[in-house]
């Protein structure tokens, strides 16, 4: 089964907790703190495996949780860092955050890797907080939470040549004629509902990968029919072979079909119509009037080369394949088709780490939220008074206390962070 888009949930490993410990060695007076740091949580890494052709592995397992780091140990021993969780994907996989649409990775080459979800840092042990004023701290940090979010995985086929055209124009028949691929063939709309790949070998020793893509209809650029499923795969192809039913047996107008599909590709991505193109007039074995060809060439009026073929009888297939192979060689030498054709450039930057927001719950409690304060909350061990006092100091340093006063908080009012409740004390 060909799967080219899935949503999955990722949870990178949390960092291990730091330890509160003290040295108890003979002949070592006032040994001091000796709690080690926790290990780092595991990252989630995506890696390209050229042997894969589909996202089928992610169809049924959609939750991936990496291991947390090992907790710190006594004698200042550092907890073990967890090994990353590596997920194998086919070439042409694009990974985006579901909530923001931000592109996190665009993987095209075999062996390429991208860290998509970052594991949490290990918490620091109490020996890391020793100072001249507090030589024996009795608190440590919990591990930092790993990143957690949902992503959308899209597969854009890495084919050299893409067959485009309306449904039932003969694309699947043509692919089966020029390669060993065995696509489903039928004379009804949307026979091809998934892309099919075939390796084409010309008689002069050249070869390339050709993709038979799902049929396109008017409105595809807005998602009609198979819409974006079709156009997403066209983005990766270097040469486009535009297949047209010139026989008119389906009651279609060849010129209008050509213009419609070109228009839909331009509406989706203007770069698509700038790709090298070969126009193939298929089913010539069913045409008895030569004026049909002259009319098409006259009304279309394009510079692209036009070939008259029959996928069923194999008429003129070799000549067309030679030209496609030539265009691929010229494209590689003259114009490097960008691997990522998305016009948007995403700049990942650190947001204001100390940004926070204060709201009110229905019961009157003040709710403080924000990435930084929530991270500090999760890394605080509230079973230790010293850690609680440190958390209070961090809130003051971030300006949360003053912001609460500006909102009208009074002594004894409740402050809530991630479900934890505190009493505000002046």
Coordinates of C-alpha atoms in Angstrom, one line a residue:
X1 CA 0.0 0.0 0.0
X2 CA 1.3 3.4 -0.9
X3 CA 1.0 5.9 1.9
X4 CA 2.3 9.4 1.2
X5 CA 1.0 11.5 4.1
X6 CA 0.6 10.7 7.8
X7 CA 0.3 12.6 11.1
X8 CA 2.4 11.2 14.0
X9 CA 3.1 12.2 17.6
X10 CA 6.7 12.7 18.8
X11 CA 8.0 12.8 22.4
X12 CA 11.7 13.2 22.8
X13 CA 13.3 11.8 26.0
X14 CA 13.3 13.8 29.2
X15 CA 16.6 14.5 30.9
X16 CA 17.5 12.4 33.9
X17 CA 17.1 14.0 37.4
X18 CA 20.1 15.4 39.3
X19 CA 20.9 13.8 42.7
X20 CA 21.3 15.3 46.1
X21 CA 24.2 13.4 47.8
X22 CA 27.2 14.1 50.0
X23 CA 30.7 12.5 50.3
X24 CA 31.1 10.1 53.2
X25 CA 34.8 9.2 52.9
X26 CA 37.2 8.3 55.7
X27 CA 39.9 10.8 56.3
X28 CA 38.1 13.4 54.1
X29 CA 36.7 16.0 56.6
X30 CA 33.6 18.0 55.4
X31 CA 33.4 16.0 52.2
X32 CA 30.7 18.3 50.8
X33 CA 28.1 17.7 48.0
X34 CA 28.6 14.9 45.6
X35 CA 25.4 14.6 43.6
X36 CA 25.9 13.9 39.9
X37 CA 24.0 15.3 37.0
X38 CA 21.3 13.4 35.1
X39 CA 21.9 12.2 31.6
X40 CA 20.4 13.9 28.5
X41 CA 17.2 12.5 27.1
X42 CA 17.2 10.9 23.6
X43 CA 16.6 13.0 20.5
X44 CA 14.3 11.8 17.8
X45 CA 16.1 11.7 14.5
X46 CA 14.8 11.0 11.0
X47 CA 17.1 9.3 8.5
X48 CA 16.7 8.6 4.8
X49 CA 16.7 5.0 3.7
X50 CA 16.7 4.8 -0.1
X51 CA 15.2 1.3 0.1
X52 CA 11.9 2.7 1.3
X53 CA 9.2 4.0 -1.1
X54 CA 6.3 4.7 1.2
X55 CA 5.4 5.9 4.7
X56 CA 3.5 2.7 5.4
X57 CA 5.6 2.0 8.5
X58 CA 3.9 5.1 10.1
X59 CA 0.4 4.1 9.2
X60 CA -0.3 2.0 12.3
X61 CA 2.3 3.2 14.8
X62 CA 1.8 6.9 15.2
X63 CA 3.2 7.5 18.7
X64 CA 7.0 7.6 19.2
X65 CA 8.5 8.2 22.6
X66 CA 12.2 8.3 23.1
X67 CA 14.0 7.2 26.3
X68 CA 14.7 9.5 29.1
X69 CA 18.3 10.1 30.5
X70 CA 19.6 8.1 33.4
X71 CA 19.4 9.9 36.8
X72 CA 22.5 11.3 38.4
X73 CA 24.4 9.1 40.9
X74 CA 26.5 9.6 44.0
X75 CA 30.2 10.4 43.9
X76 CA 29.5 13.0 41.2
X77 CA 28.8 10.3 38.7
X78 CA 27.0 11.5 35.6
X79 CA 23.9 9.7 34.5
X80 CA 24.1 8.0 31.1
X81 CA 22.8 9.9 28.1
X82 CA 20.2 8.0 26.1
X83 CA 20.8 6.9 22.5
X84 CA 18.7 8.8 19.9
X85 CA 15.6 7.2 18.5
X86 CA 16.2 6.9 14.7
X87 CA 13.2 6.7 12.4
X88 CA 13.8 5.6 8.8
X89 CA 11.9 7.4 6.0
X90 CA 12.0 7.3 2.2
X91 CA 13.8 9.9 0.1
X92 CA 11.7 13.0 -0.5
X93 CA 10.1 13.1 3.0
X94 CA 9.1 16.6 4.3
X95 CA 8.4 16.9 8.0
X96 CA 6.3 19.8 9.3
X97 CA 4.9 20.8 12.7
X98 CA 1.2 20.3 12.7
X99 CA 0.4 23.2 14.9
X100 CA 2.5 25.9 13.1
X101 CA 3.1 24.5 9.7
X102 CA 6.8 25.1 10.1
X103 CA 9.0 22.9 7.9
X104 CA 11.4 21.1 10.3
X105 CA 13.2 18.8 7.7
X106 CA 13.3 18.1 4.0
X107 CA 15.1 14.9 3.5
X108 CA 16.1 13.9 -0.1
X109 CA 19.5 12.1 0.0
X110 CA 20.3 8.6 1.2
X111 CA 21.7 8.7 4.7
X112 CA 20.6 12.3 5.4
X113 CA 19.6 13.0 9.0
X114 CA 17.7 15.6 10.8
X115 CA 17.0 16.0 14.6
X116 CA 13.3 16.8 14.6
X117 CA 12.6 16.6 18.4
X118 CA 15.3 17.5 20.8
X119 CA 15.8 15.5 24.0
X120 CA 15.8 17.3 27.4
X121 CA 19.0 18.3 29.2
X122 CA 19.9 16.3 32.3
X123 CA 19.2 18.0 35.6
X124 CA 22.1 19.3 37.6
X125 CA 23.1 17.6 40.9
X126 CA 23.5 19.4 44.1
X127 CA 27.3 19.7 43.7
X128 CA 26.8 22.0 40.8
X129 CA 25.0 24.6 43.0
X130 CA 27.7 24.8 45.7
X131 CA 29.0 28.3 46.4
X132 CA 31.0 30.0 49.1
X133 CA 27.8 31.2 50.7
X134 CA 26.1 27.8 50.4
X135 CA 28.8 25.1 50.3
X136 CA 26.4 22.2 50.9
X137 CA 23.2 22.8 48.9
X138 CA 20.4 20.4 49.6
X139 CA 18.6 20.5 46.3
X140 CA 19.1 19.4 42.7
X141 CA 17.3 19.9 39.4
X142 CA 14.9 17.5 37.7
X143 CA 15.6 16.7 34.1
X144 CA 14.4 19.1 31.4
X145 CA 11.4 17.8 29.5
X146 CA 12.0 16.7 25.9
X147 CA 10.2 18.3 23.0
X148 CA 6.7 17.1 22.4
X149 CA 4.5 17.8 19.4
X150 CA 2.7 16.3 16.4
X151 CA 4.2 16.4 12.9
X152 CA 2.8 16.0 9.4
X153 CA 5.0 13.8 7.2
X154 CA 4.6 14.2 3.4
X155 CA 6.3 12.1 0.8
X156 CA 7.3 13.8 -2.5
X157 CA 8.5 11.2 -4.9
X158 CA 12.1 11.4 -6.1
X159 CA 11.4 10.5 -9.7
X160 CA 13.4 11.9 -12.6
X161 CA 10.4 12.1 -14.9
X162 CA 6.7 12.6 -14.1
X163 CA 3.8 11.6 -16.3
X164 CA 1.0 14.2 -16.0
X165 CA -2.4 14.4 -17.6
X166 CA -6.1 13.9 -17.1
X167 CA -7.5 10.5 -16.0
X168 CA -7.6 7.7 -18.6
X169 CA -5.3 9.3 -21.1
X170 CA -2.9 6.3 -21.1
X171 CA -0.2 7.2 -18.5
X172 CA -0.3 3.9 -16.8
X173 CA -0.3 2.0 -20.1
X174 CA 2.7 4.1 -21.2
X175 CA 4.6 3.3 -18.0
X176 CA 4.0 -0.4 -18.3
X177 CA 5.1 -0.3 -22.0
X178 CA 8.5 1.4 -21.2
X179 CA 9.4 -0.3 -17.9
X180 CA 8.7 -3.4 -15.9
X181 CA 6.2 -1.6 -13.7
X182 CA 2.7 -3.2 -13.5
X183 CA 0.3 -0.4 -12.6
X184 CA -3.4 -0.9 -12.5
X185 CA -5.0 0.0 -15.9
X186 CA -8.6 0.8 -16.7
X187 CA -10.7 3.1 -18.8
X188 CA -12.5 4.9 -15.9
X189 CA -11.5 8.0 -14.0
X190 CA -9.0 7.7 -11.2
X191 CA -7.8 4.2 -12.1
X192 CA -4.4 5.5 -10.7
X193 CA -5.0 6.6 -7.2
X194 CA -1.4 6.2 -6.0
X195 CA 1.9 7.0 -7.8
X196 CA 3.6 4.2 -9.6
X197 CA 7.4 4.1 -10.2
X198 CA 9.2 2.3 -13.0
X199 CA 12.9 2.3 -14.1
X200 CA 13.1 3.0 -17.8
X201 CA 16.1 1.8 -19.8
X202 CA 16.7 3.2 -23.3
X203 CA 18.3 1.0 -26.0
X204 CA 21.4 3.2 -25.9
X205 CA 22.2 2.3 -22.3
X206 CA 20.7 5.2 -20.4
X207 CA 18.2 4.8 -17.6
X208 CA 16.0 7.0 -15.4
X209 CA 13.0 6.7 -12.9
X210 CA 9.6 7.5 -14.3
X211 CA 6.5 8.1 -12.1
X212 CA 2.9 7.6 -13.3
X213 CA 1.1 10.1 -11.1
X214 CA -2.7 10.2 -10.3
X215 CA -4.8 11.9 -12.9
X216 CA -5.3 15.7 -12.5
X217 CA -8.6 17.5 -13.0
X218 CA -9.6 21.2 -13.0
X219 CA -9.5 22.7 -9.5
X220 CA -6.7 20.4 -8.4
X221 CA -4.6 23.4 -7.2
X222 CA -7.4 24.0 -4.6
X223 CA -7.5 20.4 -3.6
X224 CA -10.2 19.1 -5.9
X225 CA -10.1 15.4 -6.7
X226 CA -6.7 14.0 -5.9
X227 CA -5.5 17.6 -6.1
X228 CA -2.5 18.2 -3.8
X229 CA -1.7 14.5 -3.6
X230 CA -0.9 14.7 -7.4
X231 CA 0.8 18.1 -7.4
X232 CA 3.0 17.4 -4.4
X233 CA 4.7 14.6 -6.3
X234 CA 5.1 16.7 -9.5
X235 CA 7.3 19.1 -7.5
X236 CA 10.2 16.7 -7.3
X237 CA 10.4 15.7 -11.0
X238 CA 13.0 17.2 -13.2
X239 CA 11.3 16.6 -16.5
X240 CA 7.5 16.6 -17.1
X241 CA 6.0 14.3 -19.8
X242 CA 2.5 15.7 -20.5
X243 CA 0.4 12.9 -21.8
X244 CA -2.7 13.9 -23.9
X245 CA -5.4 11.7 -25.4
X246 CA -5.5 13.0 -29.0
X247 CA -8.0 10.4 -30.2
X248 CA -11.0 12.2 -28.6
X249 CA -12.6 8.8 -27.9
X250 CA -13.4 10.0 -24.3
X251 CA -15.1 13.1 -25.7
X252 CA -12.4 15.4 -24.4
X253 CA -10.7 18.3 -26.2
X254 CA -7.0 17.8 -26.3
X255 CA -6.1 21.6 -26.5
X256 CA -8.4 22.4 -23.6
X257 CA -7.0 19.6 -21.5
X258 CA -3.4 20.7 -22.1
X259 CA -4.2 24.3 -21.1
X260 CA -6.2 23.3 -18.0
X261 CA -3.5 21.2 -16.6
X262 CA -0.8 23.8 -17.2
X263 CA -3.0 26.3 -15.5
X264 CA -3.5 24.1 -12.5
X265 CA 0.2 23.5 -12.1
X266 CA 1.0 27.2 -12.4
X267 CA -1.6 28.0 -9.7
X268 CA -0.1 25.5 -7.3
X269 CA 3.6 26.4 -8.0
X270 CA 4.8 28.7 -10.8
X271 CA 8.0 26.8 -11.0
X272 CA 6.3 23.7 -12.3
X273 CA 5.6 25.1 -15.7
X274 CA 9.2 26.2 -16.0
X275 CA 10.4 22.6 -15.9
X276 CA 11.6 20.9 -19.1
X277 CA 8.5 19.4 -20.8
X278 CA 7.8 16.9 -23.5
X279 CA 4.2 16.8 -24.9
X280 CA 3.0 13.3 -25.8
X281 CA 0.0 12.8 -28.0
X282 CA -1.2 9.3 -27.1
X283 CA -3.6 6.9 -28.8
X284 CA -2.5 7.9 -32.4
X285 CA -3.5 4.4 -33.5
X286 CA -7.2 5.5 -33.1
X287 CA -6.8 8.7 -35.1
X288 CA -7.7 8.7 -38.8
X289 CA -7.7 12.4 -39.5
X290 CA -4.2 14.0 -39.7
X291 CA -5.7 17.5 -39.2
X292 CA -6.2 16.7 -35.5
X293 CA -2.4 16.9 -35.0
X294 CA -2.0 20.1 -37.0
X295 CA -4.9 21.8 -35.1
X296 CA -3.3 20.9 -31.7
X297 CA 0.2 22.1 -32.7
X298 CA -1.2 25.3 -34.1
X299 CA -3.5 26.2 -31.2
X300 CA -1.1 25.2 -28.4
X301 CA 1.8 27.1 -30.0
X302 CA 4.5 26.1 -27.5
X303 CA 8.2 25.5 -27.8
X304 CA 8.0 22.0 -26.2
X305 CA 8.7 19.1 -28.4
X306 CA 5.6 17.1 -29.4
X307 CA 5.7 13.3 -30.0
X308 CA 2.9 11.3 -31.5
X309 CA 2.8 7.9 -29.8
X310 CA 0.7 4.9 -29.1
X311 CA 1.4 3.2 -25.7
X312 CA -0.6 0.2 -26.9
X313 CA 1.3 -0.5 -30.1
X314 CA 4.6 1.1 -28.9
X315 CA 4.7 3.5 -31.8
X316 CA 7.4 6.2 -31.5
X317 CA 8.1 5.3 -27.8
X318 CA 11.9 4.9 -28.3
X319 CA 12.2 8.4 -30.0
X320 CA 10.3 10.0 -27.1
X321 CA 12.4 8.2 -24.5
X322 CA 15.7 9.3 -26.2
X323 CA 14.5 12.9 -26.0
X324 CA 13.5 12.6 -22.3
X325 CA 16.9 11.1 -21.5
X326 CA 18.6 14.0 -23.3
X327 CA 16.6 16.6 -21.3
X328 CA 17.6 14.9 -18.1
X329 CA 21.3 15.2 -19.0
X330 CA 20.8 18.8 -20.0
X331 CA 18.9 19.6 -16.8
X332 CA 21.6 18.1 -14.6
X333 CA 24.3 20.1 -16.4
X334 CA 22.6 23.4 -16.9
X335 CA 20.0 23.9 -14.2
X336 CA 20.1 22.4 -10.8
X337 CA 16.5 21.9 -9.9
X338 CA 16.2 22.9 -6.2
X339 CA 15.4 19.9 -3.9
X340 CA 13.0 22.0 -1.9
X341 CA 10.6 23.9 -4.2
X342 CA 8.7 25.5 -1.4
X343 CA 9.1 29.3 -1.8
X344 CA 8.7 29.9 1.9
X345 CA 11.9 30.2 3.9
X346 CA 11.4 29.4 7.6
X347 CA 13.8 31.0 10.0
X348 CA 13.9 29.1 13.3
X349 CA 14.7 31.4 16.2
X350 CA 14.5 31.4 19.9
X351 CA 11.4 33.2 21.2
X352 CA 11.7 35.4 24.3
X353 CA 12.6 32.8 26.8
X354 CA 11.2 34.8 29.7
X355 CA 7.8 35.6 28.0
X356 CA 4.8 34.6 30.1
X357 CA 1.1 35.2 30.3
X358 CA -1.2 35.7 33.2
X359 CA -4.9 34.8 33.1
X360 CA -7.7 34.2 35.6
X361 CA -9.5 30.9 36.1
X362 CA -13.2 30.7 36.9
X363 CA -12.4 30.2 40.6
X364 CA -10.4 33.5 40.7
X365 CA -7.0 31.9 40.7
X366 CA -4.2 33.5 38.7
X367 CA -2.8 31.2 36.0
X368 CA 0.8 31.8 34.9
X369 CA 1.8 30.2 31.6
X370 CA 4.8 30.4 29.3
X371 CA 7.5 28.1 27.9
X372 CA 10.3 29.2 30.2
X373 CA 8.4 29.2 33.5
X374 CA 6.7 25.9 32.7
X375 CA 10.1 24.4 31.9
X376 CA 11.5 25.7 35.3
X377 CA 8.4 24.3 37.0
X378 CA 9.0 20.8 35.6
X379 CA 12.7 20.9 36.5
X380 CA 12.0 21.9 40.2
X381 CA 11.9 19.2 42.9
X382 CA 9.0 20.6 45.1
X383 CA 9.7 17.9 47.8
X384 CA 12.7 20.0 48.9
X385 CA 12.3 23.4 50.6
X386 CA 15.5 24.8 49.2
X387 CA 14.3 24.0 45.6
X388 CA 11.0 25.7 46.3
X389 CA 12.8 28.8 47.5
X390 CA 15.0 28.8 44.4
X391 CA 11.8 28.5 42.2
X392 CA 10.4 31.5 44.0
X393 CA 13.5 33.5 43.4
X394 CA 13.4 32.6 39.7
X395 CA 9.8 33.8 39.4
X396 CA 10.8 37.2 40.9
X397 CA 13.8 37.4 38.6
X398 CA 11.5 36.9 35.6
X399 CA 9.2 39.7 36.8
X400 CA 6.2 37.4 37.4
X401 CA 5.7 38.7 41.0
X402 CA 5.5 42.3 39.8
X403 CA 3.2 41.4 37.0
X404 CA 0.9 39.6 39.4
X405 CA 0.8 42.7 41.6
X406 CA -0.1 44.8 38.5
X407 CA -3.0 42.5 37.9
X408 CA -4.3 43.1 41.4
X409 CA -3.2 40.0 43.3
X410 CA -3.4 40.1 47.1
X411 CA -1.7 38.1 49.8
X412 CA -3.4 34.7 50.2
X413 CA -4.6 34.5 46.5
X414 CA -3.9 31.3 44.6
X415 CA -1.3 31.2 41.8
X416 CA -1.6 28.2 39.4
X417 CA 1.2 26.8 37.1
X418 CA 0.6 23.6 35.1
X419 CA -1.9 22.4 37.7
X420 CA 0.4 23.2 40.7
X421 CA -1.1 25.7 43.2
X422 CA 0.8 28.3 45.3
X423 CA -0.3 30.9 47.8
X424 CA 0.9 34.4 47.1
X425 CA 2.8 35.8 50.0
X426 CA 4.1 39.4 50.2

